[in-house]
Coordinates of N, CA and C in Angstrom, one line a residue:
M25 N 40.0 15.9 11.6 CA 40.2 14.9 10.6 C 41.5 14.2 10.8
R26 N 42.6 14.9 11.2 CA 43.9 14.3 11.4 C 43.9 13.4 12.6
T27 N 43.1 13.7 13.6 CA 43.0 12.9 14.8 C 42.4 11.5 14.4
V28 N 41.4 11.6 13.6 CA 40.7 10.4 13.1 C 41.7 9.5 12.3
T29 N 42.5 10.2 11.4 CA 43.5 9.5 10.7 C 44.6 8.8 11.6
R30 N 45.1 9.5 12.5 CA 46.1 9.0 13.4 C 45.5 7.9 14.3
G31 N 44.2 8.1 14.7 CA 43.5 7.0 15.5 C 43.4 5.7 14.6
A32 N 43.0 5.9 13.4 CA 42.9 4.7 12.5 C 44.2 4.0 12.3
L33 N 45.3 4.8 12.2 CA 46.6 4.2 12.1 C 47.0 3.4 13.3
W34 N 46.7 4.0 14.5 CA 47.0 3.3 15.7 C 46.2 2.0 15.8
V35 N 44.9 2.1 15.5 CA 44.1 0.8 15.5 C 44.6 -0.2 14.6
T36 N 45.0 0.2 13.4 CA 45.6 -0.7 12.4 C 46.9 -1.3 12.9
F37 N 47.7 -0.5 13.4 CA 49.0 -1.0 13.9 C 48.8 -2.0 15.1
L38 N 48.0 -1.6 16.0 CA 47.7 -2.5 17.2 C 47.1 -3.8 16.7
A39 N 46.1 -3.7 15.8 CA 45.5 -4.9 15.2 C 46.6 -5.8 14.5
Y40 N 47.4 -5.2 13.8 CA 48.5 -5.9 13.1 C 49.4 -6.6 14.1
L41 N 49.8 -5.9 15.2 CA 50.6 -6.5 16.2 C 49.9 -7.7 16.8
A42 N 48.6 -7.6 17.1 CA 47.8 -8.7 17.7 C 47.8 -9.9 16.8
V43 N 47.6 -9.6 15.5 CA 47.5 -10.7 14.5 C 48.9 -11.5 14.5
I44 N 50.0 -10.7 14.5 CA 51.3 -11.3 14.4 C 51.5 -12.2 15.7
V45 N 51.2 -11.6 16.8 CA 51.3 -12.4 18.1 C 50.5 -13.7 18.0
Q46 N 49.3 -13.6 17.5 CA 48.4 -14.7 17.4 C 49.0 -15.8 16.5
L47 N 49.5 -15.3 15.3 CA 50.1 -16.3 14.3 C 51.4 -16.9 14.8
V48 N 52.2 -16.1 15.4 CA 53.6 -16.6 15.8 C 53.6 -17.3 17.1
V49 N 53.0 -16.7 18.1 CA 53.1 -17.2 19.5 C 52.0 -18.1 19.9
L50 N 50.8 -17.7 19.6 CA 49.6 -18.4 20.1 C 49.0 -19.3 19.1
K51 N 49.7 -19.6 18.1 CA 49.2 -20.5 17.0 C 48.5 -21.7 17.5
E52 N 47.2 -21.7 17.1 CA 46.3 -22.9 17.5 C 46.3 -23.2 19.0
M53 N 46.4 -22.2 19.8 CA 46.5 -22.4 21.2 C 45.5 -21.4 21.9
D54 N 44.8 -21.9 22.9 CA 44.0 -21.0 23.7 C 44.8 -20.5 24.8
A55 N 44.2 -19.5 25.5 CA 45.0 -18.8 26.6 C 45.4 -19.8 27.7
Q56 N 44.5 -20.7 28.0 CA 44.8 -21.7 29.1 C 46.0 -22.5 28.8
S57 N 46.0 -23.0 27.5 CA 47.2 -23.8 27.1 C 48.5 -23.0 27.2
A58 N 48.4 -21.8 26.8 CA 49.6 -20.9 26.8 C 50.1 -20.8 28.2
V59 N 49.2 -20.5 29.2 CA 49.6 -20.4 30.6 C 50.2 -21.7 31.1
T60 N 49.5 -22.8 30.8 CA 50.0 -24.1 31.2 C 51.4 -24.4 30.7
N61 N 51.6 -24.1 29.4 CA 53.0 -24.3 28.8 C 54.0 -23.5 29.6
I62 N 53.7 -22.3 30.0 CA 54.7 -21.5 30.7 C 55.2 -22.2 32.0
F63 N 54.2 -22.7 32.7 CA 54.5 -23.3 34.0 C 55.0 -24.7 33.9
E64 N 54.5 -25.5 33.0 CA 54.8 -26.9 32.9 C 55.9 -27.1 31.9
R65 N 56.3 -26.1 31.1 CA 57.3 -26.2 30.1 C 57.2 -27.4 29.2
E66 N 56.0 -27.8 28.8 CA 55.8 -28.9 27.9 C 56.2 -28.4 26.5
R67 N 57.0 -29.2 25.9 CA 57.5 -28.9 24.5 C 57.3 -30.1 23.6
P68 N 56.5 -29.9 22.5 CA 56.4 -31.0 21.5 C 57.8 -31.3 21.0
S69 N 58.1 -32.6 20.7 CA 59.5 -33.0 20.4 C 60.0 -32.3 19.2
E70 N 59.2 -31.9 18.2 CA 59.7 -31.3 17.0 C 60.1 -29.8 17.3
W71 N 59.8 -29.3 18.4 CA 60.1 -27.9 18.7 C 61.2 -27.7 19.8
T72 N 62.0 -28.8 20.0 CA 62.9 -28.7 21.1 C 64.3 -28.1 20.8
T73 N 64.5 -27.9 19.5 CA 65.8 -27.3 19.1 C 65.7 -25.8 18.8
N74 N 66.6 -25.0 19.3 CA 66.7 -23.6 19.0 C 67.9 -23.5 18.1
N75 N 67.8 -22.4 17.3 CA 68.9 -22.1 16.4 C 69.6 -20.8 16.7
F76 N 70.8 -20.8 17.2 CA 71.6 -19.6 17.5 C 72.7 -19.4 16.5
T77 N 72.7 -20.2 15.4 CA 73.7 -20.0 14.3 C 73.1 -19.4 13.1
L78 N 73.6 -18.2 12.8 CA 73.0 -17.4 11.7 C 73.1 -18.2 10.4
F79 N 72.0 -18.2 9.6 CA 71.9 -18.8 8.3 C 71.7 -20.3 8.4
E80 N 71.6 -20.9 9.5 CA 71.5 -22.4 9.6 C 70.1 -22.8 9.1
T81 N 69.1 -22.2 9.6 CA 67.7 -22.5 9.1 C 67.5 -22.1 7.7
I82 N 68.0 -21.0 7.3 CA 67.8 -20.5 5.9 C 68.5 -21.5 5.0
R83 N 69.7 -21.9 5.4 CA 70.4 -22.9 4.5 C 69.7 -24.2 4.5
L84 N 69.1 -24.7 5.6 CA 68.3 -25.9 5.6 C 67.2 -25.8 4.6
Y85 N 66.4 -24.7 4.7 CA 65.2 -24.6 3.8 C 65.6 -24.4 2.4
W86 N 66.7 -23.8 2.2 CA 67.2 -23.5 0.8 C 67.7 -24.8 0.1
N87 N 68.5 -25.6 0.9 CA 69.2 -26.7 0.3 C 68.6 -28.1 0.5
D88 N 67.7 -28.3 1.4 CA 67.1 -29.6 1.7 C 66.0 -29.9 0.7
S89 N 66.2 -30.8 -0.3 CA 65.2 -31.1 -1.3 C 64.0 -31.9 -0.7
R90 N 64.2 -32.5 0.4 CA 63.1 -33.2 1.0 C 62.0 -32.3 1.5
I91 N 62.3 -31.0 1.8 CA 61.3 -30.1 2.2 C 60.6 -29.5 1.0
P92 N 59.2 -29.7 1.0 CA 58.5 -29.2 -0.2 C 58.7 -27.7 -0.4
W93 N 58.7 -27.3 -1.7 CA 59.0 -25.9 -1.9 C 58.0 -24.9 -1.3
T94 N 56.7 -25.4 -1.1 CA 55.7 -24.6 -0.5 C 56.1 -24.3 0.9
V95 N 56.6 -25.3 1.6 CA 57.0 -25.1 3.0 C 58.2 -24.1 3.1
R96 N 59.2 -24.3 2.2 CA 60.3 -23.4 2.1 C 59.9 -22.0 1.9
L97 N 59.0 -21.8 0.9 CA 58.6 -20.4 0.5 C 57.8 -19.8 1.7
S98 N 56.9 -20.6 2.3 CA 56.1 -20.0 3.3 C 56.9 -19.6 4.6
N99 N 58.0 -20.4 4.8 CA 58.8 -20.1 6.0 C 59.7 -18.9 5.7
L100 N 60.4 -18.9 4.6 CA 61.4 -17.9 4.4 C 60.7 -16.6 4.0
A101 N 59.8 -16.6 3.0 CA 59.1 -15.4 2.6 C 58.1 -14.9 3.6
G102 N 57.5 -15.9 4.3 CA 56.5 -15.5 5.3 C 57.1 -14.7 6.4
N103 N 58.3 -15.0 6.8 CA 59.0 -14.2 7.9 C 59.3 -12.8 7.4
V104 N 59.6 -12.6 6.1 CA 59.9 -11.3 5.6 C 58.5 -10.5 5.4
I105 N 57.6 -11.2 4.7 CA 56.3 -10.5 4.3 C 55.5 -10.1 5.6
G106 N 55.6 -11.0 6.6 CA 54.8 -10.7 7.8 C 55.3 -9.4 8.5
F107 N 56.5 -9.0 8.3 CA 57.0 -7.8 9.0 C 57.0 -6.5 8.1
L108 N 56.6 -6.6 6.8 CA 56.5 -5.5 6.0 C 55.6 -4.4 6.6
P109 N 54.4 -4.7 7.1 CA 53.5 -3.7 7.6 C 54.2 -2.9 8.8
F110 N 55.0 -3.6 9.6 CA 55.7 -2.9 10.7 C 56.5 -1.8 10.1
G111 N 57.3 -2.0 9.0 CA 58.1 -1.0 8.4 C 57.4 0.1 7.8
V112 N 56.1 -0.1 7.4 CA 55.3 0.9 6.8 C 54.6 1.7 7.9
L113 N 54.0 1.1 8.9 CA 53.1 1.7 9.9 C 53.9 2.5 11.0
F114 N 55.0 1.9 11.4 CA 55.8 2.5 12.5 C 56.2 3.9 12.2
P115 N 56.9 4.2 11.1 CA 57.3 5.5 10.8 C 56.1 6.5 10.6
L116 N 54.9 6.0 10.3 CA 53.8 6.9 10.2 C 53.3 7.3 11.6
L117 N 53.5 6.5 12.6 CA 53.0 6.7 13.9 C 54.0 7.5 14.8
F118 N 55.3 7.3 14.5 CA 56.3 7.9 15.4 C 57.2 8.8 14.5
R119 N 57.3 10.1 15.0 CA 58.1 11.0 14.2 C 59.5 11.2 14.8
T120 N 60.0 10.1 15.4 CA 61.4 10.2 16.0 C 62.4 10.0 14.9
K121 N 63.4 10.9 14.8 CA 64.5 10.7 13.8 C 65.6 10.0 14.5
P122 N 66.5 9.3 13.9 CA 66.4 8.9 12.5 C 65.4 7.8 12.2
Y123 N 64.5 8.0 11.3 CA 63.4 7.1 11.1 C 63.8 5.7 10.8
L124 N 64.7 5.5 9.9 CA 65.1 4.2 9.4 C 65.7 3.4 10.6
L125 N 66.6 4.0 11.3 CA 67.3 3.3 12.4 C 66.3 2.9 13.5
I126 N 65.5 3.9 13.9 CA 64.5 3.7 15.0 C 63.5 2.6 14.6
T127 N 63.0 2.6 13.3 CA 62.1 1.7 12.8 C 62.7 0.3 12.9
V128 N 63.9 0.1 12.4 CA 64.5 -1.2 12.3 C 64.8 -1.7 13.7
I129 N 65.3 -0.8 14.6 CA 65.6 -1.3 16.0 C 64.3 -1.8 16.7
F130 N 63.2 -1.0 16.5 CA 61.9 -1.4 17.2 C 61.4 -2.7 16.5
G131 N 61.5 -2.8 15.2 CA 61.1 -4.0 14.5 C 61.9 -5.2 15.0
F132 N 63.2 -5.1 15.1 CA 64.0 -6.1 15.7 C 63.6 -6.5 17.1
L133 N 63.4 -5.5 17.9 CA 63.0 -5.8 19.3 C 61.6 -6.5 19.4
F134 N 60.7 -6.1 18.5 CA 59.4 -6.8 18.5 C 59.6 -8.3 18.1
S135 N 60.4 -8.5 17.1 CA 60.7 -9.8 16.6 C 61.4 -10.6 17.7
L136 N 62.4 -10.0 18.4 CA 63.1 -10.7 19.5 C 62.1 -11.1 20.6
G137 N 61.2 -10.2 20.9 CA 60.1 -10.5 21.9 C 59.3 -11.7 21.5
L138 N 59.0 -11.8 20.2 CA 58.2 -12.9 19.7 C 59.0 -14.2 19.8
E139 N 60.3 -14.2 19.4 CA 61.1 -15.4 19.5 C 61.3 -15.8 20.9
L140 N 61.5 -14.9 21.8 CA 61.6 -15.3 23.3 C 60.3 -15.8 23.8
A141 N 59.2 -15.2 23.4 CA 57.9 -15.7 23.9 C 57.6 -17.1 23.4
Q142 N 58.0 -17.4 22.1 CA 57.8 -18.8 21.6 C 58.6 -19.8 22.5
W143 N 59.8 -19.4 22.8 CA 60.7 -20.3 23.6 C 60.1 -20.4 25.0
F144 N 59.9 -19.3 25.6 CA 59.4 -19.2 27.0 C 58.1 -19.9 27.2
M145 N 57.2 -19.8 26.3 CA 55.9 -20.4 26.4 C 55.8 -21.8 25.8
A146 N 56.9 -22.3 25.3 CA 57.1 -23.6 24.8 C 56.1 -23.9 23.6
V147 N 56.0 -22.9 22.8 CA 55.1 -23.0 21.6 C 55.9 -23.0 20.3
G148 N 57.2 -23.0 20.4 CA 58.1 -22.9 19.2 C 59.5 -22.9 19.7
S149 N 60.4 -22.6 18.8 CA 61.8 -22.5 19.1 C 62.3 -21.1 18.8
F150 N 63.4 -20.7 19.4 CA 64.1 -19.5 19.2 C 65.0 -19.7 17.9
D151 N 64.9 -18.8 17.0 CA 65.7 -19.0 15.7 C 66.2 -17.6 15.3
V152 N 67.5 -17.5 15.3 CA 68.1 -16.2 14.9 C 67.9 -15.9 13.4
D153 N 67.6 -16.9 12.6 CA 67.3 -16.6 11.2 C 65.9 -16.0 11.1
D154 N 65.0 -16.3 12.0 CA 63.7 -15.6 12.0 C 63.9 -14.2 12.3
L155 N 64.8 -13.9 13.3 CA 65.1 -12.5 13.6 C 65.6 -11.7 12.4
L156 N 66.5 -12.4 11.7 CA 67.1 -11.8 10.5 C 66.1 -11.5 9.4
L157 N 65.3 -12.5 9.1 CA 64.2 -12.4 8.1 C 63.2 -11.4 8.5
N158 N 62.7 -11.4 9.8 CA 61.7 -10.4 10.2 C 62.3 -9.0 10.1
T159 N 63.5 -8.8 10.5 CA 64.1 -7.5 10.5 C 64.3 -7.0 9.0
L160 N 64.6 -8.0 8.1 CA 64.7 -7.6 6.7 C 63.3 -7.2 6.2
G161 N 62.3 -7.8 6.7 CA 60.9 -7.4 6.3 C 60.6 -6.0 6.8
V162 N 61.0 -5.7 8.0 CA 60.8 -4.3 8.5 C 61.6 -3.3 7.6
L163 N 62.8 -3.6 7.3 CA 63.6 -2.8 6.5 C 63.0 -2.6 5.1
L164 N 62.5 -3.6 4.5 CA 61.9 -3.5 3.1 C 60.5 -2.8 3.3
G165 N 59.8 -3.0 4.3 CA 58.6 -2.2 4.6 C 58.9 -0.7 4.7
Y166 N 60.0 -0.4 5.4 CA 60.4 1.0 5.5 C 60.7 1.6 4.1
V167 N 61.4 0.8 3.3 CA 61.8 1.3 2.0 C 60.5 1.5 1.2
G168 N 59.5 0.6 1.3 CA 58.2 0.8 0.7 C 57.5 2.0 1.2
F169 N 57.6 2.3 2.5 CA 57.0 3.5 3.1 C 57.6 4.7 2.4
R170 N 58.9 4.7 2.3 CA 59.6 5.9 1.7 C 59.2 6.1 0.3
I171 N 59.1 5.1 -0.5 CA 58.6 5.2 -1.9 C 57.2 5.7 -1.9
I172 N 56.3 5.1 -1.1 CA 54.9 5.6 -1.1 C 54.8 7.1 -0.7
N173 N 55.6 7.4 0.4 CA 55.6 8.7 0.9 C 56.2 9.7 -0.1
W174 N 57.1 9.3 -0.9 CA 57.6 10.2 -1.9 C 56.6 10.4 -3.0
L175 N 55.9 9.4 -3.4 CA 54.9 9.5 -4.5 C 53.6 10.2 -4.0
L176 N 53.2 9.9 -2.8 CA 52.0 10.4 -2.2 C 52.3 10.7 -0.7
P177 N 52.6 12.0 -0.4 CA 53.1 12.3 0.9 C 52.1 12.1 2.0
I178 N 51.9 10.8 2.4 CA 51.0 10.5 3.4 C 51.4 10.9 4.8
R179 N 52.7 10.9 5.1 CA 53.2 11.4 6.4 C 52.9 12.9 6.6
T180 N 53.0 13.7 5.5 CA 52.7 15.1 5.6 C 51.2 15.2 5.9
Y181 N 50.4 14.4 5.3 CA 48.9 14.5 5.5 C 48.6 14.1 6.9
V182 N 49.2 13.1 7.4 CA 48.8 12.7 8.8 C 49.2 13.7 9.8
Y183 N 50.4 14.4 9.6 CA 50.9 15.3 10.6 C 50.7 16.8 10.3
Q184 N 50.0 17.1 9.2 CA 49.8 18.5 8.9 C 48.9 19.1 9.9
Q185 N 49.2 20.3 10.4 CA 48.4 21.0 11.4 C 47.2 21.5 10.8
N186 N 46.1 21.4 11.5 CA 44.8 22.0 11.0 C 45.0 23.5 10.9
K187 N 44.7 24.0 9.7 CA 44.9 25.5 9.5 C 43.5 26.1 9.5
R188 N 43.4 27.1 10.3 CA 42.1 27.8 10.3 C 42.3 29.3 10.2

């Protein structure tokens, strides 16, 4: 039974990673276009700027009244919410201590990989604020995992040895 549970967790985690890659990197793009963009470096004009200044994009979305509130909310909250599952699933799959630090580091590295892929494949821009918000999402997901695990010890269930 435990093998089935761990297997289901792995399938869920890998499916989640695939969905995030699709939404962030391959958005509305087929594989051929992605490969073409890598080699031809075609960039739509609205995606030519990268942000290496912390809080610049966050400040823009927060303060610019010309940007509809739905766009603001979807950008800022979407970056956080999209990474909540990482913070919940990662510590369930890996028993490496310290759980919090390892989870946040790997969540940050996954986010960094997405940001670099967007830039390299010319499908978006690199934004340090996205890194910050995504990592915050991982951290909040981990906090949620700890609360859930305290109320209902799912980690113990997943890793409990079969007793015969």
